[in-house]
Amino acid sequence: MAASNLRLSLGPILYYWSRDDVMEFYRRIADTPVDIVYLGETVCSKRNLIRTDDWFDLAERLTAAGKEVVLSTLALLEAESELKRLRRICANDNYLVEANDMGAVQLMRGRPFVAGHSVNIYNGRTLRLLAEEGLKRWVFPLELSAATLADMQSVRPPGVETEVLVYGRLPLAYSARCFTARAHNLPKDDCQYRCLDYPDGLTLSAQDDTRFLALNGIQTQSARTCSLISELDNMRDLGVDVVRISPQSRKTDQIIDIFHRCIEGGLEPAEGQRRLEHLMPVAACNGYWHGEAGMLATQTQVGTRPGS
Amino acid sequence: MLPAQVPLSGLKFCVKLNGVNAMDLVCPAGNLPSLKAAVDNGANAVYLGFRDDTNARHFAGLNFGPAKMAEGMDYARQRGVKVFLALNTYPQPGGWSRWQKAVDQAAELGVDAMIAADIGVLDYSSNRYPGLNLHLSVQGSATNYEALHFYRERFGIRRAVLPRVLSLPQVEHVVKNTPVEIEVFGFGSLCVMVEGRCILSSYATGLSPNTYGACSPASHVEWRETAEGLQTRLGGVLIETYRAGENAGYPTLCKGSFCVAGNTFHAIEEPTSLNTLALLPALQRAGVCAIKIEGRQRSPVYVAQVTAVWRAALDACSRDPGNYRSRAQWMAELGKVSEGTQTTLGAYSRPWQ
């Protein structure tokens, strides 16, 4: 498979940033070598500094800048108002939609859609059934290993692309409860938008000071940043189509550049990893890929690309 | 005895008593003694699993081999109690044949319902055994009626167990907008995260409810006496420190004490149990079809006590919902067997959200 087949995507912003910060962020993204941009609020429907119309405007601008835009959607759908907003996004004719819940899959049935990593696609039979419904691309579930990906790829239906998260704090759980509000002794319905103060989530430590998780409103993330930059060659060999970078508040454009140069062959993965580690809020992890605890950081041998 | 329930395609078939639906009591059976305890104390249905990772209580010494399952089914059936089989984890390609075999066994045993979560498992079951009654497990993670429409239209599910994240009006709204019967958790250990999409456990241990059928698995738990007290760890991560005299609990990841912004507290959830006894008339009015009791990993004594209290409460509620009150004696009985001996209304109470 040709090296250029691996495309770069930028996942949705998982945090709550100010309107100016979001607009400035995407102004810069327009000039980066990222191929696909996922846009939209996926965590909390109370976050309203960027409204649905604003996301459509941004989609238009990024499309004009040559990006493939996908509109992403909430992972946890509870209220009718959330379904109403979801229906509007799903009904659009211009952009592909990323479903992050089976409710969104239901609304997209019969039309092309992307299934995000919070849609549980753990086996070939699930992948085939969703392909019948219009699945065009799926994001590999975060907790599964490279060995499982290889098995899935061997039964993947034609016309379905595979995307893997290769950089970012890992979303691990969703709740009705807002943990950021809880940390400030505030009820969820009077959260005072405290998420705005934590542009990369609020780090939670064990009592021995090990930085363990990151609270992001109703979402709980890993404190460590998943990085699979040293696995890009393996992914290419496994027939992965798209690799995803999850935005962070600092220097996402540099992160994109590092991945882009590794994909193009202008930067060694080991050097890429070294540079990335300077940009992470805490440290790196890659355990899930190796079939281990997700928080572990396993050393990978670089330059032992199978089949090369 | 309640009248027999007759399945009608696309229609809810909860039992009606005096014009209101009487909610079924669905109780945990981790082994044969627990199954008998549930049946003898008034369960309408018991749920159980095979002895492997095809169900979400994959714990050592728990669950049923073929002989015990047949014996348990006979015991329940002879007493008019239904048997539901939980097959509610997510197979990966390497393990697929084990799940497929488990579905075949469930169909062969003639269970009253199979509780499943994975789309592939549901697809296989509905194609291969069109007569097999399917329930969507809480691990299926359906929190809205659009998701339920999907599972109903594709697999003909008759019932769904809702994740423990919805408020009472939200539960009511789901019931109104789907013909699928709705079952909710009434009592037991509480997941604060939406079930089926929580991978905290595998982040620390490599094993999760989805992949392995257990959260915070015992194989990864360490207990360590230190100068600060008894420490519990999961996958090496410090979950809790107990000073002398404090009751040590199981280190479930989301119920540990952690440090956030300089404060150490139960940052995610206190070690409490869900208890919705006080809400029974409201759940009944909302059209909820069945109340589920958590705890296949608990003892037969737990199952007997909890089933007896809930039977009494459900009977009182269906007889006279207007005058129903949660009784102090019931609360005291349940308090004795609760995790951390505290109970909460969970997502049903507004401050919790």
XYZ file of C-alpha atoms in Angstrom:
661
model
C 0.000 0.000 0.000
C 1.365 3.418 -0.929
C 2.701 5.480 1.929
C 0.622 8.496 0.968
C -2.572 6.577 1.718
C -2.400 7.417 5.431
C -4.400 10.626 5.887
C -4.367 12.884 8.942
C -7.507 13.949 10.739
C -8.118 16.381 13.576
C -10.751 15.211 16.063
C -13.361 17.519 17.590
C -12.251 19.888 20.371
C -13.184 17.937 23.507
C -12.768 20.885 25.886
C -14.635 24.137 26.447
C -12.618 26.991 25.033
C -13.595 30.625 24.624
C -15.152 31.603 21.334
C -12.078 33.612 20.350
C -9.796 30.700 21.120
C -11.876 28.326 19.006
C -11.995 30.707 16.055
C -8.269 31.406 16.270
C -7.578 27.673 16.609
C -9.380 26.838 13.367
C -7.822 29.805 11.560
C -4.484 28.164 12.235
C -5.754 24.670 11.428
C -6.770 25.857 7.968
C -3.060 26.285 7.196
C -1.899 22.919 8.567
C -1.464 19.756 6.475
C -4.375 17.998 8.211
C -6.734 16.384 5.650
C -9.941 15.913 7.648
C -11.398 18.127 10.389
C -14.117 16.931 12.778
C -16.174 19.840 14.112
C -18.748 20.158 16.863
C -19.519 19.744 20.559
C -19.290 16.091 21.579
C -19.161 16.308 25.380
C -21.685 18.687 26.964
C -24.780 20.331 25.484
C -24.526 23.202 27.971
C -21.405 24.467 26.263
C -22.913 27.118 24.038
C -20.251 29.659 23.114
C -20.181 28.101 19.662
C -23.680 27.410 18.394
C -24.747 24.954 15.711
C -24.846 27.726 13.102
C -21.303 28.730 14.039
C -20.135 25.158 13.476
C -21.748 25.223 10.028
C -19.944 28.517 9.278
C -16.648 27.034 10.397
C -17.334 23.977 8.266
C -17.798 26.178 5.241
C -14.563 28.065 5.896
C -12.508 24.920 6.420
C -13.993 23.318 3.332
C -12.963 26.400 1.361
C -9.472 25.915 2.795
C -9.408 22.435 1.266
C -10.273 20.348 4.301
C -12.749 17.488 4.362
C -15.144 18.477 7.156
C -17.125 16.015 9.277
C -19.700 17.252 11.776
C -19.307 15.408 15.071
C -22.064 14.880 17.623
C -22.716 14.345 21.356
C -21.638 11.024 22.851
C -24.197 11.019 25.653
C -27.727 11.930 24.518
C -30.306 12.309 27.254
C -32.566 15.335 26.724
C -34.999 15.960 23.872
C -33.244 19.280 23.214
C -30.067 17.308 22.529
C -31.889 15.036 20.080
C -33.351 18.095 18.374
C -29.891 19.575 17.791
C -28.644 16.181 16.665
C -31.459 15.885 14.103
C -30.512 19.220 12.632
C -26.893 18.142 12.198
C -27.886 14.750 10.791
C -30.270 16.355 8.296
C -27.562 18.516 6.700
C -26.779 17.758 3.063
C -23.272 19.158 2.837
C -21.138 17.350 5.384
C -20.548 13.845 6.584
C -21.664 13.256 10.193
C -19.777 11.407 12.923
C -22.194 9.433 15.118
C -20.944 9.014 18.674
C -24.067 7.279 19.979
C -26.441 4.695 18.518
C -29.153 7.375 18.529
C -27.157 9.243 15.901
C -26.546 6.016 13.977
C -30.327 5.532 13.887
C -30.803 9.025 12.449
C -28.120 8.429 9.806
C -29.343 5.008 8.639
C -29.297 4.709 4.867
C -26.899 7.623 4.388
C -23.105 7.714 4.668
C -21.803 8.321 8.190
C -18.721 7.937 10.385
C -18.926 5.996 13.662
C -16.803 7.551 16.406
C -14.871 5.581 18.992
C -17.738 5.656 21.487
C -19.841 3.502 19.161
C -18.889 -0.014 20.201
C -17.619 -1.812 17.109
C -15.743 -4.758 18.580
C -16.156 -7.442 15.899
C -16.598 -8.056 12.189
C -20.296 -8.819 12.395
C -20.975 -5.407 13.955
C -18.836 -3.711 11.325
C -20.693 -5.482 8.503
C -24.109 -4.625 9.875
C -23.246 -0.950 10.259
C -21.752 -0.950 6.753
C -25.189 -2.087 5.497
C -26.619 0.988 7.220
C -24.232 3.416 5.534
C -21.035 3.312 7.608
C -18.301 4.925 5.547
C -15.579 5.178 8.168
C -15.199 3.852 11.712
C -12.915 4.932 14.499
C -11.287 1.968 16.199
C -12.449 1.618 19.845
C -9.839 3.075 22.186
C -9.415 0.053 24.456
C -8.705 -2.503 21.712
C -5.285 -3.742 20.589
C -3.349 -3.842 17.334
C -3.953 -7.611 17.223
C -7.720 -7.050 17.284
C -7.385 -4.317 14.662
C -5.561 -6.776 12.400
C -8.426 -9.272 12.804
C -11.002 -6.556 12.111
C -9.161 -5.324 9.039
C -9.169 -8.818 7.548
C -12.995 -8.899 7.593
C -13.625 -5.226 6.883
C -16.340 -4.730 4.258
C -15.307 -2.983 1.029
C -15.785 0.759 1.001
C -15.349 1.193 4.773
C -12.365 3.230 5.965
C -10.614 2.693 9.286
C -9.467 5.547 11.515
C -7.292 5.226 14.614
C -6.686 7.805 17.350
C -2.916 8.341 17.447
C -2.559 11.383 19.660
C -4.515 12.813 22.573
C -5.794 12.346 26.095
C -8.122 9.322 25.903
C -11.827 9.809 26.616
C -12.496 6.946 29.046
C -16.017 7.514 30.379
C -19.171 9.648 30.262
C -21.589 10.392 33.096
C -24.744 12.309 33.911
C -22.654 13.913 36.607
C -20.295 16.789 35.901
C -17.026 16.107 37.671
C -15.569 19.529 37.003
C -18.568 21.134 38.726
C -18.323 18.545 41.513
C -14.669 19.428 42.084
C -15.830 22.993 42.717
C -18.742 21.974 44.926
C -21.172 23.210 42.311
C -24.293 21.429 41.078
C -24.308 20.573 37.386
C -27.177 22.941 36.633
C -25.184 25.820 38.132
C -21.747 24.751 36.913
C -20.687 28.347 36.149
C -18.947 26.895 33.104
C -15.870 26.003 35.126
C -14.647 23.887 32.182
C -13.520 27.196 30.638
C -10.728 27.291 33.230
C -9.288 23.934 32.132
C -8.477 24.024 28.436
C -6.936 20.526 28.610
C -9.114 19.115 31.407
C -8.576 19.174 35.170
C -5.931 16.657 36.224
C -6.865 14.169 38.938
C -4.103 12.479 40.935
C -3.950 9.444 43.166
C -3.051 10.158 46.790
C 0.580 9.374 46.024
C 0.531 12.233 43.472
C 0.485 9.967 40.409
C -1.339 11.972 37.756
C -4.011 9.535 36.685
C -7.075 11.041 35.014
C -8.320 14.344 33.631
C -11.814 15.635 34.373
C -13.508 17.282 31.415
C -17.059 18.064 32.520
C -19.129 14.891 32.185
C -16.244 13.167 30.418
C -13.342 11.495 32.197
C -10.083 11.304 30.276
C -6.673 9.799 30.791
C -4.127 12.167 32.332
C -1.551 10.721 29.980
C -1.623 11.432 26.289
C -1.936 8.472 23.987
C 0.761 8.588 21.341
C 1.123 6.011 18.582
C 3.539 7.919 16.381
C 5.945 4.981 16.399
C 3.180 2.725 15.033
C 2.439 4.645 11.840
C 4.237 2.121 9.645
C 2.357 -0.747 11.278
C -0.899 1.080 10.740
C -0.149 1.587 7.097
C 0.572 -2.136 6.790
C -2.702 -2.916 8.546
C -4.550 -0.875 5.945
C -5.526 1.968 8.282
C -6.787 4.901 6.197
C -6.888 7.815 8.629
C -5.004 8.654 11.823
C -6.561 11.103 14.259
C -5.004 13.791 16.405
C -7.151 15.094 19.259
C -6.820 18.859 19.773
C -5.084 20.296 22.835
C -4.829 23.914 23.889
C -1.118 24.214 23.165
C 0.628 23.830 19.824
C -1.744 21.461 18.051
C -0.365 22.802 14.764
C 3.113 21.609 15.777
C 1.734 18.191 16.681
C 0.080 17.961 13.272
C 3.357 18.964 11.647
C 5.287 16.275 13.537
C 2.844 13.579 12.454
C 2.751 14.885 8.905
C 6.528 14.775 8.624
C 6.651 11.255 10.067
C 4.040 10.079 7.581
C 5.933 11.712 4.716
C 9.166 10.132 5.884
C 10.953 13.388 6.735
C 11.160 12.695 10.460
C 12.090 9.555 12.382
C 9.275 8.306 14.649
C 11.649 8.210 17.649
C 12.487 11.869 17.145
C 8.788 12.618 16.586
C 7.928 10.925 19.867
C 10.659 12.862 21.676
C 9.250 16.146 20.400
C 5.674 15.174 21.192
C 6.561 14.327 24.774
C 7.560 17.968 25.325
C 4.091 19.052 24.244
C 1.999 16.693 26.404
C 0.280 17.901 29.595
C 1.651 14.945 31.603
C 3.310 12.044 29.765
C 2.757 9.477 27.039
C 0.929 6.146 27.044
C 0.239 3.479 24.428
C -0.751 0.390 26.437
C -4.057 -0.332 24.709
C -2.348 -0.726 21.335
C -0.136 -3.433 22.823
C -3.026 -5.254 24.510
C -2.119 -3.956 27.969
C -3.466 -1.463 30.497
C -4.131 1.734 28.574
C -2.050 3.895 30.921
C 1.164 1.974 30.296
C 3.917 3.309 28.094
C 5.535 0.467 26.219
C 8.784 1.009 24.389
C 8.385 0.067 20.764
C 11.251 -0.945 18.576
C 11.546 1.538 15.803
C 12.682 0.486 12.355
C 11.370 -3.064 12.512
C 8.522 -2.537 10.167
C 7.095 -5.962 9.340
C 7.157 -6.823 5.674
C 9.568 -4.033 4.757
C -49.860 -15.150 41.354
C -49.752 -12.603 38.579
C -51.401 -13.420 35.277
C -49.162 -14.863 32.589
C -47.505 -12.378 30.259
C -48.224 -12.903 26.609
C -45.691 -11.416 24.210
C -47.255 -9.322 21.470
C -44.997 -8.079 18.765
C -44.429 -4.343 19.035
C -46.673 -3.954 22.071
C -45.607 -3.631 25.660
C -46.748 -6.531 27.692
C -46.310 -5.375 31.251
C -48.895 -6.784 33.608
C -51.787 -4.456 34.347
C -53.306 -4.404 37.799
C -56.139 -1.962 38.549
C -55.319 -0.071 35.375
C -51.690 0.595 36.280
C -48.765 -1.549 35.285
C -47.330 -3.623 38.086
C -43.576 -3.604 37.770
C -41.721 -6.877 37.593
C -38.904 -7.593 40.020
C -35.780 -8.880 38.261
C -33.227 -10.337 40.673
C -29.583 -11.404 40.430
C -28.544 -15.059 40.522
C -24.789 -15.507 40.682
C -25.183 -19.177 41.579
C -27.855 -21.755 42.354
C -28.345 -20.836 46.050
C -28.858 -17.186 45.027
C -31.293 -18.206 42.317
C -33.318 -20.161 44.844
C -33.168 -17.253 47.300
C -34.519 -14.901 44.638
C -37.267 -17.296 43.554
C -38.310 -18.097 47.136
C -38.481 -14.440 48.123
C -40.683 -13.189 45.338
C -38.677 -12.393 42.192
C -40.671 -12.335 38.946
C -37.532 -13.095 37.000
C -33.927 -13.997 37.732
C -30.945 -13.176 35.567
C -27.791 -15.217 35.343
C -24.773 -15.890 33.165
C -22.477 -18.591 31.890
C -19.197 -19.271 33.619
C -16.982 -17.170 31.328
C -16.358 -13.729 29.865
C -19.597 -13.730 27.856
C -21.324 -11.875 30.711
C -20.558 -8.761 32.726
C -20.069 -10.535 36.069
C -17.147 -12.721 35.054
C -15.886 -13.392 38.583
C -14.111 -16.445 39.970
C -16.524 -19.017 41.430
C -19.577 -17.247 40.056
C -22.164 -18.163 37.422
C -23.526 -21.362 35.946
C -22.261 -24.416 34.133
C -24.760 -26.341 31.978
C -25.976 -28.752 34.695
C -26.572 -26.074 37.336
C -28.239 -23.870 34.781
C -30.712 -26.602 33.837
C -31.395 -27.238 37.524
C -31.870 -23.530 38.185
C -34.192 -23.138 35.225
C -36.338 -26.014 36.446
C -36.477 -24.549 39.931
C -37.544 -21.142 38.638
C -39.978 -22.416 36.010
C -41.785 -24.721 38.421
C -42.482 -21.669 40.540
C -43.594 -19.411 37.699
C -40.410 -17.334 37.688
C -38.725 -16.362 34.427
C -35.068 -16.866 33.623
C -33.085 -14.250 31.721
C -29.613 -15.015 30.461
C -27.040 -12.198 30.457
C -24.755 -12.413 27.422
C -23.797 -8.813 27.602
C -20.125 -8.320 26.863
C -18.507 -7.412 23.551
C -16.797 -10.226 21.642
C -13.719 -9.469 19.600
C -12.996 -11.501 16.456
C -10.677 -13.874 18.349
C -13.407 -14.830 20.840
C -16.447 -14.632 18.579
C -17.101 -18.391 18.466
C -17.447 -18.491 22.282
C -20.240 -15.910 22.192
C -21.915 -17.610 19.272
C -21.872 -20.902 21.155
C -23.296 -19.177 24.224
C -26.201 -17.823 22.158
C -26.795 -21.317 20.770
C -26.861 -22.703 24.310
C -29.246 -19.992 25.503
C -31.630 -20.764 22.654
C -31.359 -24.478 23.313
C -32.072 -23.998 27.016
C -35.142 -21.973 26.086
C -34.428 -19.022 28.360
C -37.266 -16.506 28.642
C -35.001 -13.732 27.416
C -31.427 -13.155 26.450
C -29.893 -9.883 27.638
C -27.303 -8.717 25.106
C -25.338 -5.576 24.300
C -23.171 -6.186 21.254
C -24.623 -5.481 17.824
C -22.953 -8.556 16.332
C -24.364 -10.810 19.063
C -27.844 -9.296 18.673
C -27.630 -9.701 14.899
C -26.595 -13.340 15.121
C -29.284 -14.092 17.724
C -32.150 -12.439 15.872
C -31.195 -14.069 12.565
C -30.466 -17.539 13.849
C -33.212 -17.681 16.511
C -36.079 -15.382 15.504
C -38.158 -16.704 18.400
C -35.566 -15.813 21.028
C -36.802 -12.934 23.173
C -34.080 -10.231 23.232
C -33.475 -7.577 25.863
C -30.946 -4.807 25.367
C -28.505 -4.901 28.272
C -27.563 -1.810 30.232
C -24.154 -2.450 28.662
C -25.780 -1.627 25.318
C -25.602 1.957 26.552
C -28.907 3.187 25.091
C -29.871 6.416 26.866
C -32.398 7.749 24.338
C -35.326 6.456 22.310
C -33.611 6.946 18.940
C -31.002 4.385 19.997
C -33.805 2.072 21.143
C -35.510 2.464 17.746
C -32.329 1.134 16.155
C -32.176 -1.989 18.304
C -35.903 -2.624 17.919
C -36.008 -2.141 14.162
C -32.886 -4.198 13.517
C -33.170 -6.951 16.139
C -36.713 -6.805 17.473
C -35.663 -6.191 21.087
C -38.634 -6.318 23.448
C -37.064 -4.697 26.471
C -34.129 -2.445 27.332
C -32.354 -1.818 30.609
C -31.521 1.879 30.878
C -28.112 3.114 32.024
C -28.114 4.652 35.480
C -27.626 8.179 34.162
C -31.161 9.375 33.421
C -33.361 11.542 35.615
C -36.945 10.488 36.296
C -38.468 12.844 33.673
C -35.918 11.548 31.177
C -36.897 7.938 31.929
C -40.550 8.887 31.489
C -39.766 10.581 28.179
C -38.004 7.465 26.877
C -40.940 5.253 27.919
C -43.414 7.528 26.106
C -41.454 7.457 22.882
C -40.717 3.780 22.426
C -42.758 0.601 22.315
C -39.778 -1.175 23.903
C -40.379 -2.144 27.532
C -38.176 -0.236 29.930
C -36.403 -1.825 32.863
C -34.417 0.310 35.316
C -32.062 -0.442 38.154
C -33.691 -0.078 41.554
C -31.014 -1.153 43.948
C -27.373 -2.171 44.218
C -23.902 -1.016 43.336
C -24.002 2.101 41.258
C -22.200 2.850 38.033
C -21.817 6.593 37.887
C -20.622 6.349 34.276
C -22.856 5.397 31.381
C -22.492 1.628 31.157
C -20.997 0.026 28.068
C -18.870 3.053 27.325
C -16.673 3.213 30.419
C -13.115 1.979 29.956
C -11.624 3.315 33.203
C -11.039 -0.267 34.325
C -9.047 -1.269 31.263
C -7.080 1.976 31.410
C -5.674 0.796 34.748
C -5.735 -2.986 34.275
C -6.180 -3.895 30.606
C -9.518 -5.554 31.452
C -12.924 -3.874 31.235
C -16.610 -4.814 31.496
C -16.839 -4.698 27.690
C -13.849 -6.884 26.919
C -13.590 -9.117 29.954
C -16.865 -8.936 31.857
C -15.477 -7.330 34.997
C -14.768 -3.825 36.279
C -11.735 -3.336 38.513
C -10.949 -7.081 38.406
C -9.754 -8.786 41.586
C -6.677 -10.141 39.790
C -5.325 -6.572 39.660
C -6.126 -5.575 43.242
C -3.392 -5.176 45.857
C -3.795 -4.596 49.581
C -0.764 -3.114 51.302
C -0.179 -2.247 54.976
C 1.797 1.001 55.140
C 2.689 3.617 57.744
C -0.241 5.726 56.451
C -2.679 2.841 56.775
C -4.087 0.058 54.618
C -3.704 0.976 50.972
C -5.691 -0.523 48.142
C -4.387 -0.388 44.600
C -5.798 -1.316 41.238
C -3.304 -2.002 38.479
C -0.752 -0.316 40.732
C -2.801 2.899 41.049
C -3.501 3.951 44.627
C -7.296 3.974 44.990
C -7.798 4.373 48.748
C -5.952 4.605 52.056
C -7.780 3.411 55.174
C -6.661 4.530 58.615
C -6.886 2.083 61.519
C -10.521 1.475 62.430
C -11.909 2.465 59.021
C -13.857 -0.144 57.081
C -11.895 -1.064 53.986
C -13.914 -1.487 50.810
C -13.210 -3.029 47.431
C -11.115 -0.693 45.261
C -13.590 -0.002 42.466
C -11.776 2.574 40.407
C -14.463 5.271 40.251
C -15.095 5.115 44.006
C -11.590 5.938 45.201
C -10.311 9.080 46.909
C -8.329 11.262 44.563
C -6.731 14.638 44.622
C -8.155 17.378 42.398
C -7.073 21.016 42.582
C -5.509 20.502 46.014
C -8.453 18.687 47.623
C -8.584 14.963 48.324
C -12.103 13.540 48.114
C -14.298 11.032 46.301
C -13.791 12.983 43.100
C -15.971 10.699 40.981
C -18.380 8.897 43.312
C -18.730 7.905 46.960
C -18.887 4.192 47.713
C -22.688 4.168 47.886
C -25.490 1.957 46.617
C -28.397 3.015 44.479
C -31.734 2.737 46.292
C -34.925 3.927 44.601
C -37.497 2.522 47.046
C -38.789 6.037 47.676
C -39.468 6.542 43.966
C -41.529 3.443 43.241
C -44.888 5.146 42.572
C -43.186 7.641 40.276
C -41.393 4.898 38.350
C -44.660 2.992 38.078
C -46.476 6.101 36.844
C -43.711 6.682 34.320
C -44.573 3.323 32.780
C -41.411 1.492 33.799
C -41.960 -2.213 33.253
C -39.462 -3.820 35.573
C -37.081 -3.036 38.409
C -33.692 -4.665 38.319
C -31.660 -5.503 41.409
C -27.879 -5.440 40.951
C -25.604 -7.959 42.635
C -24.855 -11.296 40.996
C -21.524 -11.147 42.804
C -23.267 -10.843 46.205
C -24.234 -13.634 48.620
C -27.497 -15.620 48.669
C -28.273 -13.826 51.966
C -28.067 -10.459 50.186
C -30.292 -11.733 47.392
C -32.868 -13.104 49.860
C -33.008 -9.909 51.943
C -33.124 -7.499 49.052
C -35.656 -9.554 47.081
C -37.975 -9.846 50.096
C -37.909 -6.097 50.782
C -38.488 -5.178 47.138
C -41.291 -7.731 46.775
C -43.074 -6.168 49.742
C -42.488 -2.654 48.419
C -43.641 -3.444 44.869
C -46.767 -5.162 46.190
C -47.559 -2.197 48.418
C -46.995 0.187 45.531
C -49.176 -1.662 43.046
C -51.972 -2.113 45.623
C -52.196 1.540 46.564
C -49.656 3.798 44.862
C -51.289 6.949 46.267
C -50.559 5.960 49.842
C -47.281 4.201 49.236
C -44.455 5.209 51.563
C -40.997 3.735 51.742
C -40.914 2.100 55.204
C -38.128 2.654 57.714
C -37.839 -1.087 58.255
C -37.246 -1.676 54.534
C -34.633 1.065 54.379
C -32.895 -0.388 57.435
C -32.831 -3.870 55.896
C -31.391 -2.539 52.651
C -28.950 -0.275 54.482
C -27.391 -3.345 56.061
C -26.415 -4.814 52.721
C -25.499 -1.628 50.854
C -22.034 -0.863 49.591
C -20.481 1.557 52.064
C -23.775 1.254 54.001
C -25.023 4.473 52.404
C -27.629 4.741 49.699
C -28.377 7.362 47.093
C -31.091 8.117 44.540
C -28.322 8.422 41.948
C -29.231 10.203 38.745
C -32.871 10.371 39.860
C -31.978 13.084 42.358
C -31.246 16.502 40.996
C -28.260 17.501 43.177
C -26.459 14.344 42.067
C -26.581 15.496 38.468
